[in-house]
């Protein structure tokens, strides 16, 4: 079974802090994704990566950056956290670059920025 | 732009059949996914459609009409554990998926 893990289930940070959210997958998937999920707005793609050291902006990249130094690990960075970044953050991975591929999600990190 | 519409909430009775609709307008289409998400948990894959028609998987079936930009998820013999959000997602040519806001299904005894 594919396993996607995220470093924290719950996180509380203060405005202006730098925040790191870590995601690790154990199935050698090429693709990794970071989403945020908010009530009434659904899942929105922040950044994704098709390969090591490669990243692409999603639909809402502002205020975020990412890092993929190893194939299994994809990190989301909030350079200076703000209250509007309070959200559920979901990491996902998938096998295929093009064509149909199922995404496997981690358990999510609920981030609160005070 | 990308636009995916599905009803916000639905209620059904245990043992019944429920159909959750999804309409989409996207730039690029590579297939349509349905995911199930229980409260406080991550989405999990249910089914996908690439070609027009019905795909059946046990109590769950999914239908696709690409010309109409329309899909539905059919859940039969509803059980209480089927209470969850159901997310419709379109996989675009860029390899990304755009998700709908989800339909919260409540199954009542």
GROMACS .gro file of C-alpha atoms in nm, chain A residues 9 33 35 37 40-43 45 48 50 90 97 99-103 105-107, chain B residues 30-31 33 35 37 40-43 45 48 50 87 91 94-97 99-101:
model
   42
    9UNK     CA    1  -0.146   1.658   1.222
   33UNK     CA    2   0.144   1.786  -0.473
   35UNK     CA    3  -0.308   2.143  -0.159
   37UNK     CA    4  -0.858   2.270   0.175
   40UNK     CA    5  -1.663   2.620   0.052
   41UNK     CA    6  -1.346   2.643  -0.156
   42UNK     CA    7  -1.257   2.277  -0.194
   43UNK     CA    8  -0.908   2.152  -0.262
   45UNK     CA    9  -0.339   2.327  -0.566
   48UNK     CA   10   0.348   2.043  -0.747
   50UNK     CA   11   0.725   1.610  -1.128
   90UNK     CA   12  -0.289   1.805   0.220
   97UNK     CA   13   0.364   1.213  -1.520
   99UNK     CA   14  -0.210   1.044  -1.846
  100UNK     CA   15  -0.433   0.914  -1.578
  101UNK     CA   16  -0.289   0.873  -1.234
  102UNK     CA   17  -0.452   0.829  -0.898
  103UNK     CA   18  -0.341   1.064  -0.627
  105UNK     CA   19  -0.315   1.168   0.002
  106UNK     CA   20  -0.147   1.211   0.335
  107UNK     CA   21  -0.354   1.257   0.654
  144UNK     CA   22  -0.750   1.346  -1.930
  145UNK     CA   23  -1.005   1.173  -1.711
  147UNK     CA   24  -1.186   1.094  -1.065
  149UNK     CA   25  -1.267   1.056  -0.416
  151UNK     CA   26  -1.334   1.195   0.223
  154UNK     CA   27  -1.112   1.484   0.947
  155UNK     CA   28  -0.947   1.237   0.710
  156UNK     CA   29  -0.766   1.251   0.377
  157UNK     CA   30  -0.944   1.186   0.045
  159UNK     CA   31  -0.966   0.717  -0.443
  162UNK     CA   32  -1.216   0.708  -1.249
  164UNK     CA   33  -1.159   0.812  -1.916
  201UNK     CA   34  -1.502   1.496  -0.444
  205UNK     CA   35  -0.729   1.541  -1.453
  208UNK     CA   36  -0.099   1.920  -1.765
  209UNK     CA   37  -0.113   1.620  -1.537
  210UNK     CA   38  -0.279   1.816  -1.259
  211UNK     CA   39  -0.619   1.756  -1.108
  213UNK     CA   40  -1.116   1.940  -0.762
  214UNK     CA   41  -1.476   2.035  -0.705
  215UNK     CA   42  -1.580   2.165  -0.365
   0.00000   0.00000   0.00000
